[in-house]
mmCIF file of C-alpha atoms and ligand atoms in Angstrom:
data_model
loop_
_atom_site.group_PDB
_atom_site.id
_atom_site.type_symbol
_atom_site.label_atom_id
_atom_site.label_comp_id
_atom_site.label_asym_id
_atom_site.label_seq_id
_atom_site.Cartn_x
_atom_site.Cartn_y
_atom_site.Cartn_z
ATOM 1 C CA MET A 156 -22.192 14.145 -22.225
ATOM 2 C CA ALA A 157 -19.221 15.711 -21.606
ATOM 3 C CA LYS A 158 -16.071 12.796 -22.477
ATOM 4 C CA GLU A 159 -13.323 15.771 -21.286
ATOM 5 C CA PRO A 160 -13.579 16.967 -18.366
ATOM 6 C CA VAL A 161 -13.962 20.805 -19.226
ATOM 7 C CA TYR A 162 -12.257 21.973 -15.429
ATOM 8 C CA LYS A 163 -8.945 20.044 -15.113
ATOM 9 C CA GLU A 164 -6.880 21.681 -12.329
ATOM 10 C CA VAL A 165 -9.770 21.546 -9.654
ATOM 11 C CA VAL A 166 -9.091 17.352 -10.097
ATOM 12 C CA ASP A 167 -5.422 19.058 -8.847
ATOM 13 C CA GLU A 168 -6.717 21.005 -6.156
ATOM 14 C CA VAL A 169 -8.065 18.138 -4.546
ATOM 15 C CA TYR A 170 -5.015 16.415 -4.740
ATOM 16 C CA ARG A 171 -2.690 18.216 -3.026
ATOM 17 C CA ILE A 172 -5.398 18.923 -0.457
ATOM 18 C CA LEU A 173 -5.547 15.135 0.199
ATOM 19 C CA TRP A 174 -2.018 13.603 -1.251
ATOM 20 C CA PRO A 175 0.760 16.712 -0.605
ATOM 21 C CA LYS A 176 2.847 13.989 -1.060
ATOM 22 C CA LYS A 177 2.383 10.261 -3.087
ATOM 23 C CA LEU A 178 3.740 8.223 0.229
ATOM 24 C CA LYS A 179 4.033 4.186 0.028
ATOM 25 C CA LEU A 180 1.076 2.489 2.483
ATOM 26 C CA PHE A 181 1.406 0.611 5.146
ATOM 27 C CA THR A 182 -1.330 0.985 6.932
ATOM 28 C CA ALA A 183 -4.157 -0.295 8.922
ATOM 29 C CA GLY A 184 -6.796 1.127 6.035
ATOM 30 C CA PRO A 185 -7.516 2.481 3.741
ATOM 31 C CA VAL A 186 -5.294 0.408 2.005
ATOM 32 C CA ALA A 187 -3.272 1.334 -1.022
ATOM 33 C CA CYS A 188 -5.108 -0.117 -3.933
ATOM 34 C CA PHE A 189 -4.697 -2.167 -6.587
ATOM 35 C CA PRO A 190 -4.596 -0.460 -9.932
ATOM 36 C CA GLU A 191 -6.783 -2.086 -11.491
ATOM 37 C CA VAL A 192 -9.975 -0.955 -8.734
ATOM 38 C CA LEU A 193 -8.753 2.262 -9.727
ATOM 39 C CA GLU A 194 -9.658 1.896 -12.334
ATOM 40 C CA THR A 195 -12.709 0.410 -12.293
ATOM 41 C CA MET A 196 -14.346 2.901 -10.457
ATOM 42 C CA SER A 197 -14.100 5.978 -13.056
ATOM 43 C CA PHE A 198 -16.748 4.509 -14.276
ATOM 44 C CA GLN A 199 -20.085 6.585 -15.178
ATOM 45 C CA MET A 200 -23.096 5.711 -12.714
ATOM 46 C CA LEU A 201 -26.207 4.091 -13.426
ATOM 47 C CA SER A 202 -29.117 3.239 -11.606
ATOM 48 C CA HIS A 203 -29.304 0.605 -8.366
ATOM 49 C CA ARG A 204 -32.603 -0.824 -10.165
ATOM 50 C CA SER A 205 -30.778 -1.274 -13.111
ATOM 51 C CA LYS A 206 -30.137 -4.301 -14.373
ATOM 52 C CA GLU A 207 -26.894 -3.768 -15.283
ATOM 53 C CA TYR A 208 -26.711 -2.766 -11.799
ATOM 54 C CA ARG A 209 -27.980 -6.011 -10.211
ATOM 55 C CA GLU A 210 -26.143 -8.323 -12.217
ATOM 56 C CA LEU A 211 -22.815 -6.144 -10.373
ATOM 57 C CA HIS A 212 -24.353 -7.265 -7.083
ATOM 58 C CA ARG A 213 -25.547 -10.355 -8.193
ATOM 59 C CA ASP A 214 -21.443 -11.622 -9.461
ATOM 60 C CA THR A 215 -20.194 -9.620 -6.931
ATOM 61 C CA VAL A 216 -22.351 -11.991 -4.171
ATOM 62 C CA GLU A 217 -21.901 -15.011 -5.753
ATOM 63 C CA ARG A 218 -18.228 -14.843 -5.824
ATOM 64 C CA LEU A 219 -18.301 -13.666 -2.275
ATOM 65 C CA GLU A 220 -19.772 -16.536 -0.161
ATOM 66 C CA ASP A 221 -17.612 -19.324 -2.657
ATOM 67 C CA PHE A 222 -14.557 -16.952 -1.415
ATOM 68 C CA LEU A 223 -16.107 -17.458 2.333
ATOM 69 C CA GLU A 224 -17.413 -21.311 1.497
ATOM 70 C CA ALA A 225 -20.294 -19.630 2.700
ATOM 71 C CA ARG A 226 -23.374 -22.394 -0.308
ATOM 72 C CA LYS A 227 -25.778 -22.790 3.089
ATOM 73 C CA GLY A 228 -24.420 -19.154 5.109
ATOM 74 C CA ILE A 229 -25.927 -16.054 2.810
ATOM 75 C CA VAL A 230 -24.004 -12.822 2.044
ATOM 76 C CA MET A 231 -25.063 -9.793 1.931
ATOM 77 C CA LEU A 232 -23.763 -6.295 1.110
ATOM 78 C CA PHE A 233 -23.989 -2.919 3.285
ATOM 79 C CA PRO A 234 -23.521 1.043 2.528
ATOM 80 C CA SER A 235 -21.215 1.179 4.908
ATOM 81 C CA SER A 236 -18.520 0.818 7.468
ATOM 82 C CA GLY A 237 -17.307 -2.557 8.367
ATOM 83 C CA THR A 238 -19.074 -1.612 12.485
ATOM 84 C CA GLY A 239 -22.813 -0.970 10.545
ATOM 85 C CA ILE A 240 -22.817 -4.957 10.065
ATOM 86 C CA MET A 241 -21.252 -4.883 14.003
ATOM 87 C CA GLU A 242 -24.037 -2.938 15.838
ATOM 88 C CA ALA A 243 -26.756 -4.971 13.039
ATOM 89 C CA SER A 244 -25.344 -8.418 14.871
ATOM 90 C CA ILE A 245 -26.308 -7.597 17.795
ATOM 91 C CA ARG A 246 -30.265 -5.083 16.816
ATOM 92 C CA ASN A 247 -31.454 -8.629 14.476
ATOM 93 C CA ALA A 248 -29.574 -11.430 16.405
ATOM 94 C CA VAL A 249 -29.874 -10.474 19.767
ATOM 95 C CA THR A 250 -32.827 -9.547 22.471
ATOM 96 C CA PRO A 251 -33.963 -6.804 24.101
ATOM 97 C CA SER A 252 -32.143 -8.000 26.924
ATOM 98 C CA GLY A 253 -29.986 -10.839 26.240
ATOM 99 C CA LYS A 254 -26.488 -10.799 27.264
ATOM 100 C CA VAL A 255 -23.543 -11.035 24.693
ATOM 101 C CA LEU A 256 -20.061 -12.707 25.937
ATOM 102 C CA VAL A 257 -17.556 -9.894 24.375
ATOM 103 C CA THR A 258 -13.788 -11.588 23.811
ATOM 104 C CA ILE A 259 -11.935 -8.395 24.016
ATOM 105 C CA ILE A 260 -8.577 -9.156 22.946
ATOM 106 C CA GLY A 261 -7.779 -5.361 22.194
ATOM 107 C CA ALA A 262 -9.664 -1.678 21.031
ATOM 108 C CA PHE A 263 -11.963 -3.359 18.042
ATOM 109 C CA GLY A 264 -13.369 -6.358 20.585
ATOM 110 C CA LYS A 265 -14.022 -3.385 23.059
ATOM 111 C CA ARG A 266 -15.266 -1.572 20.517
ATOM 112 C CA TYR A 267 -18.166 -4.759 19.818
ATOM 113 C CA ARG A 268 -18.628 -4.573 24.183
ATOM 114 C CA GLU A 269 -19.400 -0.136 23.513
ATOM 115 C CA VAL A 270 -21.989 -1.233 20.667
ATOM 116 C CA VAL A 271 -23.097 -3.676 22.590
ATOM 117 C CA GLU A 272 -24.404 -2.043 25.646
ATOM 118 C CA SER A 273 -24.648 1.484 23.438
ATOM 119 C CA ASN A 274 -27.698 -0.188 21.460
ATOM 120 C CA GLY A 275 -29.138 -1.942 25.858
ATOM 121 C CA ARG A 276 -28.690 -5.154 25.502
ATOM 122 C CA LYS A 277 -25.939 -6.341 29.031
ATOM 123 C CA ALA A 278 -22.180 -7.861 27.795
ATOM 124 C CA ILE A 279 -20.357 -10.382 29.713
ATOM 125 C CA VAL A 280 -16.664 -9.933 28.981
ATOM 126 C CA LEU A 281 -13.934 -12.687 28.769
ATOM 127 C CA GLU A 282 -10.681 -10.228 27.831
ATOM 128 C CA LYS A 283 -7.123 -11.032 27.586
ATOM 129 C CA LYS A 284 -3.920 -8.808 28.124
ATOM 130 C CA PRO A 285 -3.082 -7.348 24.788
ATOM 131 C CA GLY A 286 -1.425 -9.172 22.272
ATOM 132 C CA GLU A 287 -2.550 -13.053 23.335
ATOM 133 C CA PRO A 288 -5.751 -14.399 22.012
ATOM 134 C CA VAL A 289 -8.198 -15.738 23.099
ATOM 135 C CA LEU A 290 -7.978 -19.619 23.750
ATOM 136 C CA PRO A 291 -10.858 -22.420 23.091
ATOM 137 C CA GLU A 292 -10.711 -23.674 26.642
ATOM 138 C CA GLU A 293 -10.776 -19.986 27.939
ATOM 139 C CA LEU A 294 -13.837 -19.596 25.793
ATOM 140 C CA ASP A 295 -15.575 -22.878 27.592
ATOM 141 C CA GLU A 296 -15.061 -21.404 30.820
ATOM 142 C CA ALA A 297 -16.700 -18.425 30.601
ATOM 143 C CA LEU A 298 -19.305 -20.156 28.380
ATOM 144 C CA LYS A 299 -19.625 -22.177 31.179
ATOM 145 C CA LYS A 300 -19.998 -18.966 33.908
ATOM 146 C CA ASN A 301 -22.734 -17.511 32.303
ATOM 147 C CA PRO A 302 -24.701 -20.889 30.622
ATOM 148 C CA ASP A 303 -27.241 -17.448 29.391
ATOM 149 C CA VAL A 304 -25.695 -15.183 27.423
ATOM 150 C CA GLU A 305 -27.100 -15.829 23.527
ATOM 151 C CA ALA A 306 -24.097 -15.008 21.620
ATOM 152 C CA VAL A 307 -20.086 -15.001 21.547
ATOM 153 C CA THR A 308 -18.396 -11.935 19.817
ATOM 154 C CA ILE A 309 -14.300 -13.196 18.429
ATOM 155 C CA THR A 310 -12.500 -10.325 16.937
ATOM 156 C CA TYR A 311 -10.694 -13.114 14.481
ATOM 157 C CA ASN A 312 -7.996 -10.168 13.681
ATOM 158 C CA GLU A 313 -7.255 -7.849 16.410
ATOM 159 C CA THR A 314 -5.642 -4.822 14.102
ATOM 160 C CA SER A 315 -4.953 -2.661 16.901
ATOM 161 C CA THR A 316 -1.881 -5.521 18.474
ATOM 162 C CA GLY A 317 -1.698 -7.991 15.193
ATOM 163 C CA VAL A 318 -3.331 -11.353 17.320
ATOM 164 C CA LEU A 319 -5.238 -13.753 14.936
ATOM 165 C CA ASN A 320 -7.523 -15.634 17.057
ATOM 166 C CA PRO A 321 -8.265 -18.670 16.486
ATOM 167 C CA LEU A 322 -10.837 -18.774 15.030
ATOM 168 C CA LYS A 323 -11.714 -22.196 14.345
ATOM 169 C CA GLU A 324 -12.039 -23.476 17.394
ATOM 170 C CA LEU A 325 -13.122 -21.415 19.405
ATOM 171 C CA ALA A 326 -16.393 -21.299 16.973
ATOM 172 C CA LYS A 327 -16.331 -25.052 17.917
ATOM 173 C CA VAL A 328 -16.744 -24.526 21.301
ATOM 174 C CA ALA A 329 -19.853 -22.092 21.418
ATOM 175 C CA LYS A 330 -21.745 -24.661 19.753
ATOM 176 C CA GLU A 331 -20.966 -26.593 21.544
ATOM 177 C CA HIS A 332 -22.624 -24.193 23.542
ATOM 178 C CA ASP A 333 -25.161 -23.814 21.239
ATOM 179 C CA LYS A 334 -24.432 -20.456 20.355
ATOM 180 C CA MET A 335 -24.667 -18.207 17.620
ATOM 181 C CA VAL A 336 -20.706 -16.864 17.027
ATOM 182 C CA PHE A 337 -20.511 -13.124 15.742
ATOM 183 C CA VAL A 338 -17.219 -12.312 14.154
ATOM 184 C CA ASP A 339 -15.507 -8.967 13.896
ATOM 185 C CA ALA A 340 -13.806 -10.776 10.441
ATOM 186 C CA VAL A 341 -12.914 -6.553 9.103
ATOM 187 C CA SER A 342 -9.233 -6.990 9.280
ATOM 188 C CA ALA A 343 -9.894 -11.123 8.244
ATOM 189 C CA MET A 344 -11.515 -10.968 5.400
ATOM 190 C CA GLY A 345 -9.752 -11.457 2.219
ATOM 191 C CA ALA A 346 -6.328 -12.364 3.755
ATOM 192 C CA ALA A 347 -6.493 -15.056 7.026
ATOM 193 C CA ASP A 348 -9.277 -18.244 5.578
ATOM 194 C CA ILE A 349 -12.704 -18.272 6.278
ATOM 195 C CA LYS A 350 -14.944 -21.580 6.169
ATOM 196 C CA PHE A 351 -18.573 -20.310 7.038
ATOM 197 C CA ASP A 352 -20.215 -23.415 6.953
ATOM 198 C CA GLU A 353 -17.649 -25.837 7.895
ATOM 199 C CA TRP A 354 -16.409 -23.568 11.407
ATOM 200 C CA SER A 355 -21.435 -23.362 11.969
ATOM 201 C CA LEU A 356 -20.004 -19.266 11.815
ATOM 202 C CA ASP A 357 -23.991 -16.642 11.901
ATOM 203 C CA ILE A 358 -22.631 -13.505 11.511
ATOM 204 C CA VAL A 359 -19.324 -12.582 9.925
ATOM 205 C CA PHE A 360 -18.246 -9.037 8.482
ATOM 206 C CA ALA A 361 -15.328 -6.764 6.677
ATOM 207 C CA SER A 362 -15.306 -3.584 4.995
ATOM 208 C CA SER A 363 -13.729 -2.695 1.903
ATOM 209 C CA GLN A 364 -10.792 -0.847 2.393
ATOM 210 C CA LYS A 365 -9.039 -4.181 4.619
ATOM 211 C CA ALA A 366 -7.844 -6.761 2.805
ATOM 212 C CA PHE A 367 -9.605 -6.111 -0.044
ATOM 213 C CA GLY A 368 -8.119 -3.138 -1.025
ATOM 214 C CA VAL A 369 -11.231 -1.037 -2.211
ATOM 215 C CA PRO A 370 -11.578 2.258 -1.209
ATOM 216 C CA PRO A 371 -14.008 2.400 2.631
ATOM 217 C CA GLY A 372 -17.651 3.197 2.314
ATOM 218 C CA LEU A 373 -18.406 -1.351 1.520
ATOM 219 C CA ALA A 374 -19.344 -3.352 4.444
ATOM 220 C CA ILE A 375 -19.806 -7.297 3.904
ATOM 221 C CA GLY A 376 -21.486 -9.623 5.544
ATOM 222 C CA ALA A 377 -22.047 -13.833 6.025
ATOM 223 C CA PHE A 378 -25.204 -14.705 7.883
ATOM 224 C CA SER A 379 -26.708 -18.348 8.874
ATOM 225 C CA GLU A 380 -30.301 -18.857 8.726
ATOM 226 C CA GLU A 381 -30.220 -18.707 12.474
ATOM 227 C CA VAL A 382 -29.658 -15.405 12.286
ATOM 228 C CA PHE A 383 -32.887 -14.001 9.972
ATOM 229 C CA GLU A 384 -35.194 -16.999 12.452
ATOM 230 C CA LYS A 385 -33.544 -15.135 15.074
ATOM 231 C CA ALA A 386 -34.022 -12.265 13.477
ATOM 232 C CA LYS A 387 -38.016 -12.227 13.232
ATOM 233 C CA LYS A 388 -38.464 -12.280 16.856
ATOM 234 C CA ILE A 389 -37.012 -9.482 18.346
ATOM 235 C CA PRO A 390 -38.951 -5.919 17.748
ATOM 236 C CA ASN A 391 -36.915 -2.626 17.683
ATOM 237 C CA ARG A 392 -34.311 -3.605 14.240
ATOM 238 C CA GLY A 393 -33.927 0.076 12.477
ATOM 239 C CA TRP A 394 -34.552 0.521 9.430
ATOM 240 C CA TYR A 395 -31.558 1.155 7.818
ATOM 241 C CA PHE A 396 -29.758 -2.667 9.038
ATOM 242 C CA ASP A 397 -33.187 -4.775 9.319
ATOM 243 C CA LEU A 398 -31.670 -7.909 7.992
ATOM 244 C CA LEU A 399 -34.470 -9.014 7.011
ATOM 245 C CA LEU A 400 -34.912 -6.327 4.705
ATOM 246 C CA TYR A 401 -31.675 -6.776 3.113
ATOM 247 C CA ARG A 402 -32.378 -10.384 2.822
ATOM 248 C CA LYS A 403 -35.919 -9.477 1.045
ATOM 249 C CA TYR A 404 -34.209 -6.692 -1.508
ATOM 250 C CA GLN A 405 -31.504 -9.353 -2.474
ATOM 251 C CA GLU A 406 -33.335 -11.485 -3.165
ATOM 252 C CA GLN A 407 -35.988 -9.795 -5.262
ATOM 253 C CA GLN A 408 -33.994 -8.556 -6.738
ATOM 254 C CA TRP A 409 -30.227 -8.045 -6.201
ATOM 255 C CA SER A 410 -30.655 -4.559 -4.404
ATOM 256 C CA THR A 411 -30.724 -3.023 -1.240
ATOM 257 C CA PRO A 412 -32.559 -0.721 0.236
ATOM 258 C CA SER A 413 -31.177 2.249 0.764
ATOM 259 C CA THR A 414 -28.190 3.026 -2.280
ATOM 260 C CA PRO A 415 -25.487 1.225 -1.794
ATOM 261 C CA PRO A 416 -21.422 2.718 -3.716
ATOM 262 C CA ILE A 417 -22.083 1.552 -7.088
ATOM 263 C CA PRO A 418 -17.621 1.984 -7.282
ATOM 264 C CA GLN A 419 -16.972 -0.255 -4.614
ATOM 265 C CA ILE A 420 -18.776 -3.723 -5.430
ATOM 266 C CA ALA A 421 -17.208 -3.052 -8.672
ATOM 267 C CA ALA A 422 -13.825 -2.492 -7.573
ATOM 268 C CA LEU A 423 -15.064 -6.138 -5.033
ATOM 269 C CA ASN A 424 -16.046 -7.579 -8.058
ATOM 270 C CA ALA A 425 -11.868 -6.680 -10.081
ATOM 271 C CA VAL A 426 -10.571 -7.475 -6.611
ATOM 272 C CA LEU A 427 -13.323 -10.864 -6.624
ATOM 273 C CA ARG A 428 -11.982 -11.302 -10.823
ATOM 274 C CA ILE A 429 -8.078 -10.841 -9.798
ATOM 275 C CA ILE A 430 -8.398 -13.509 -7.285
ATOM 276 C CA GLU A 431 -9.812 -15.672 -9.911
ATOM 277 C CA ARG A 432 -7.199 -15.460 -11.974
ATOM 278 C CA MET A 433 -4.250 -15.675 -9.259
ATOM 279 C CA GLY A 434 -5.406 -19.349 -9.259
ATOM 280 C CA GLY A 435 -8.763 -18.684 -6.815
ATOM 281 C CA LYS A 436 -8.858 -17.968 -3.111
ATOM 282 C CA TYR A 437 -6.130 -20.163 -1.647
ATOM 283 C CA LYS A 438 -3.282 -18.721 -3.942
ATOM 284 C CA TRP A 439 -4.032 -15.241 -3.335
ATOM 285 C CA LEU A 440 -4.383 -16.173 0.884
ATOM 286 C CA LYS A 441 -0.702 -17.985 -0.129
ATOM 287 C CA MET A 442 0.488 -14.773 -0.451
ATOM 288 C CA TYR A 443 -1.021 -12.287 2.472
ATOM 289 C CA GLN A 444 0.883 -15.643 4.451
ATOM 290 C CA GLU A 445 4.136 -15.089 2.348
ATOM 291 C CA ARG A 446 4.071 -11.237 2.515
ATOM 292 C CA ALA A 447 3.443 -11.746 5.801
ATOM 293 C CA GLU A 448 6.066 -13.798 6.867
ATOM 294 C CA LYS A 449 8.287 -11.703 4.830
ATOM 295 C CA ILE A 450 7.848 -8.040 6.400
ATOM 296 C CA ARG A 451 8.168 -10.105 10.328
ATOM 297 C CA LYS A 452 11.531 -11.437 9.047
ATOM 298 C CA GLY A 453 12.723 -8.062 8.059
ATOM 299 C CA VAL A 454 11.394 -7.281 11.941
ATOM 300 C CA ILE A 455 13.724 -9.492 13.256
ATOM 301 C CA ASP A 456 16.347 -8.790 10.818
ATOM 302 C CA LEU A 457 16.049 -5.656 11.992
ATOM 303 C CA GLY A 458 16.971 -6.535 15.679
ATOM 304 C CA LEU A 459 13.057 -5.999 16.913
ATOM 305 C CA GLU A 460 10.713 -7.844 18.763
ATOM 306 C CA LEU A 461 6.824 -8.760 16.860
ATOM 307 C CA PHE A 462 4.152 -7.183 19.302
ATOM 308 C CA ALA A 463 1.504 -10.884 19.006
ATOM 309 C CA LYS A 464 2.754 -14.303 20.649
ATOM 310 C CA PRO A 465 4.107 -16.743 18.799
ATOM 311 C CA GLY A 466 2.267 -19.037 16.534
ATOM 312 C CA TYR A 467 -0.868 -16.005 16.775
ATOM 313 C CA TYR A 468 0.937 -14.047 14.217
ATOM 314 C CA SER A 469 -1.160 -11.444 12.349
ATOM 315 C CA PRO A 470 -1.542 -11.754 8.084
ATOM 316 C CA THR A 471 -2.328 -8.344 7.673
ATOM 317 C CA ILE A 472 -0.945 -5.951 10.475
ATOM 318 C CA THR A 473 2.207 -6.653 12.396
ATOM 319 C CA VAL A 474 2.652 -4.825 15.355
ATOM 320 C CA VAL A 475 6.648 -4.101 16.598
ATOM 321 C CA LYS A 476 7.373 -2.976 20.002
ATOM 322 C CA THR A 477 10.043 -0.088 19.236
ATOM 323 C CA PRO A 478 13.699 -0.295 21.037
ATOM 324 C CA PRO A 479 13.740 1.344 24.624
ATOM 325 C CA GLY A 480 12.817 4.757 25.021
ATOM 326 C CA ILE A 481 12.131 5.191 21.262
ATOM 327 C CA LYS A 482 7.948 6.338 20.722
ATOM 328 C CA GLY A 483 5.730 3.941 18.274
ATOM 329 C CA VAL A 484 4.920 7.674 17.027
ATOM 330 C CA GLU A 485 9.070 9.417 16.939
ATOM 331 C CA VAL A 486 8.951 6.060 13.893
ATOM 332 C CA TYR A 487 6.040 6.667 12.474
ATOM 333 C CA GLU A 488 7.153 10.817 11.743
ATOM 334 C CA GLU A 489 10.573 9.188 10.392
ATOM 335 C CA MET A 490 8.482 7.149 8.315
ATOM 336 C CA ARG A 491 7.030 10.185 7.340
ATOM 337 C CA LYS A 492 9.058 12.798 6.139
ATOM 338 C CA ARG A 493 10.554 9.539 3.937
ATOM 339 C CA GLY A 494 7.782 8.809 2.371
ATOM 340 C CA PHE A 495 6.305 6.006 3.984
ATOM 341 C CA GLU A 496 2.312 5.830 5.855
ATOM 342 C CA ILE A 497 2.924 2.951 8.332
ATOM 343 C CA ALA A 498 0.366 3.224 11.702
ATOM 344 C CA LYS A 499 0.790 4.691 14.501
ATOM 345 C CA GLY A 500 0.132 2.516 17.469
ATOM 346 C CA TYR A 501 -3.016 1.787 18.888
ATOM 347 C CA GLY A 502 -5.456 1.655 21.877
ATOM 348 C CA PRO A 503 -3.555 0.591 25.139
ATOM 349 C CA VAL A 504 -0.065 -0.296 23.240
ATOM 350 C CA LYS A 505 -0.082 2.965 21.558
ATOM 351 C CA GLU A 506 3.087 4.038 23.837
ATOM 352 C CA TYR A 507 4.924 1.453 22.481
ATOM 353 C CA THR A 508 4.445 -0.199 19.131
ATOM 354 C CA PHE A 509 4.263 0.680 15.913
ATOM 355 C CA ARG A 510 2.432 -1.125 13.583
ATOM 356 C CA ILE A 511 3.566 -2.431 9.598
ATOM 357 C CA GLY A 512 0.094 -3.081 7.724
ATOM 358 C CA HIS A 513 0.293 -5.833 5.113
ATOM 359 C CA MET A 514 -3.060 -5.438 2.960
ATOM 360 C CA GLY A 515 -3.205 -4.330 -0.329
ATOM 361 C CA TYR A 516 -1.291 -3.499 -3.774
ATOM 362 C CA ILE A 517 2.768 -3.734 -1.358
ATOM 363 C CA THR A 518 4.920 -4.566 -3.899
ATOM 364 C CA ASP A 519 8.129 -6.585 -3.203
ATOM 365 C CA GLU A 520 10.498 -3.676 -4.045
ATOM 366 C CA ASP A 521 7.648 -1.008 -1.393
ATOM 367 C CA ILE A 522 8.601 -3.770 1.344
ATOM 368 C CA LYS A 523 12.738 -3.712 0.325
ATOM 369 C CA GLU A 524 12.273 -0.420 1.084
ATOM 370 C CA LEU A 525 10.452 0.055 3.850
ATOM 371 C CA PHE A 526 13.037 -2.082 5.378
ATOM 372 C CA ASP A 527 15.578 0.659 4.028
ATOM 373 C CA ASN A 528 14.068 3.468 5.303
ATOM 374 C CA LEU A 529 13.117 1.621 8.792
ATOM 375 C CA ARG A 530 16.521 0.468 8.874
ATOM 376 C CA GLU A 531 17.606 4.211 8.891
ATOM 377 C CA VAL A 532 14.800 5.652 10.580
ATOM 378 C CA ILE A 533 16.020 3.292 13.459
ATOM 379 C CA ASN A 534 19.200 3.419 13.584
ATOM 380 C CA GLU A 535 19.038 7.499 14.119
ATOM 381 C CA LEU A 536 16.686 7.734 16.714
ATOM 382 C CA MET A 537 18.995 5.556 18.720
ATOM 383 C CA LYS A 538 22.189 7.478 18.046
ATOM 384 C CA LYS A 539 20.432 10.179 19.424
ATOM 385 C CA LYS A 540 18.356 8.370 22.515
HETATM 386 C C1 LIG B 759 -10.931 -1.385 10.363
HETATM 387 C C2 LIG B 759 -10.881 -2.159 12.220
HETATM 388 C C3 LIG B 759 -12.949 -2.074 12.413
HETATM 389 C C4 LIG B 759 -13.336 -0.554 11.751
HETATM 390 O O1 LIG B 759 -13.872 -0.779 10.827
HETATM 391 P P1 LIG B 759 -15.023 -0.034 9.769
HETATM 392 O O2 LIG B 759 -14.583 -0.117 8.814
HETATM 393 O O3 LIG B 759 -14.122 1.319 10.270
HETATM 394 O O4 LIG B 759 -16.276 0.320 10.434
HETATM 395 C C5 LIG B 759 -13.415 -2.839 12.929
HETATM 396 N N1 LIG B 759 -12.353 -4.026 13.385
HETATM 397 C C6 LIG B 759 -11.951 -4.769 12.715
HETATM 398 C C7 LIG B 759 -10.486 -5.605 13.985
HETATM 399 C C8 LIG B 759 -10.246 -2.996 11.968
HETATM 400 O O5 LIG B 759 -9.544 -3.986 12.121
#
């Protein structure tokens, strides 16, 4: 096997397509990766049926079970983005003609509704105005009115509006009504606390490219025993996302039915080891909390307003209202010219917001530079108006 690349220039050619300039990322995902992650991923491949791969798979799953406090629950890895598990939750754990209470506080709650309906199930919707969370008493009321739903879906962190739902309290209400709880934690897992067993969650899923700061292509799911029991009774679960098949492969050989994204799993394993070195889960979550506070303070110091309702601010993304007359996309474009990739507004609030992602590899220096530039950009745009 060649040790040195022969056609070295092709790497630069590809870089010129993807990275015409090196941008600093404050994105909603994919996010900037840790240097350790990038190095871990540049190794030679091996078979996903090898002894070595199985050891990596086992170690990663066990570290995730610790991180999610899922000792009764089972964590599994999927060769897809997080939305794959969104679909799996409906196909495996809701009867074909069954009803689901879908809570919507933004674009990703809407996606869950589409996934429910496109899989032939019925969605009962509890929708809040953009910027607001779902409150426990509202969920309680909706469940009283709809006692026949089988499950409740909750977006833990709504990436389009920058709102963190009160998941623990919402799950408690759902359990009082004896409903299964499916959580889209795609932009929350790794930054907002999840106590899978204690909060009695049934399905929680995320993607590698958000708060864990790993490239895209890997989905992480945690499942309660009840989900597998239910799945046994559901026909036509499909093959690619059949949870019973995944469990069989994991239990028999610490692997997946089809080929997993091995580099991403190795990278996630590296991040879980970084978390351990940093002092464990709660130290790591605190790092995210402090980063989020610093970014919110930066926004306020510029005289701008946060979009989310106070008390429900996201630890992973800050949605900012633009000053009157300025469009979110103008701020985005001007920041790009200065070497920063922030996130455009998304979904219903697209026009008059922009978003600053806090996930992945971001240093204090990066944050300072971001705000120095953002201040100038806002001032320039205001002058033009
Ligand atoms: C990014 C995101 C998704 C979509 O994740 P994919 O990895 O693209 O499938 C779903 N929900 C939320 C809350 C997200 O932030």
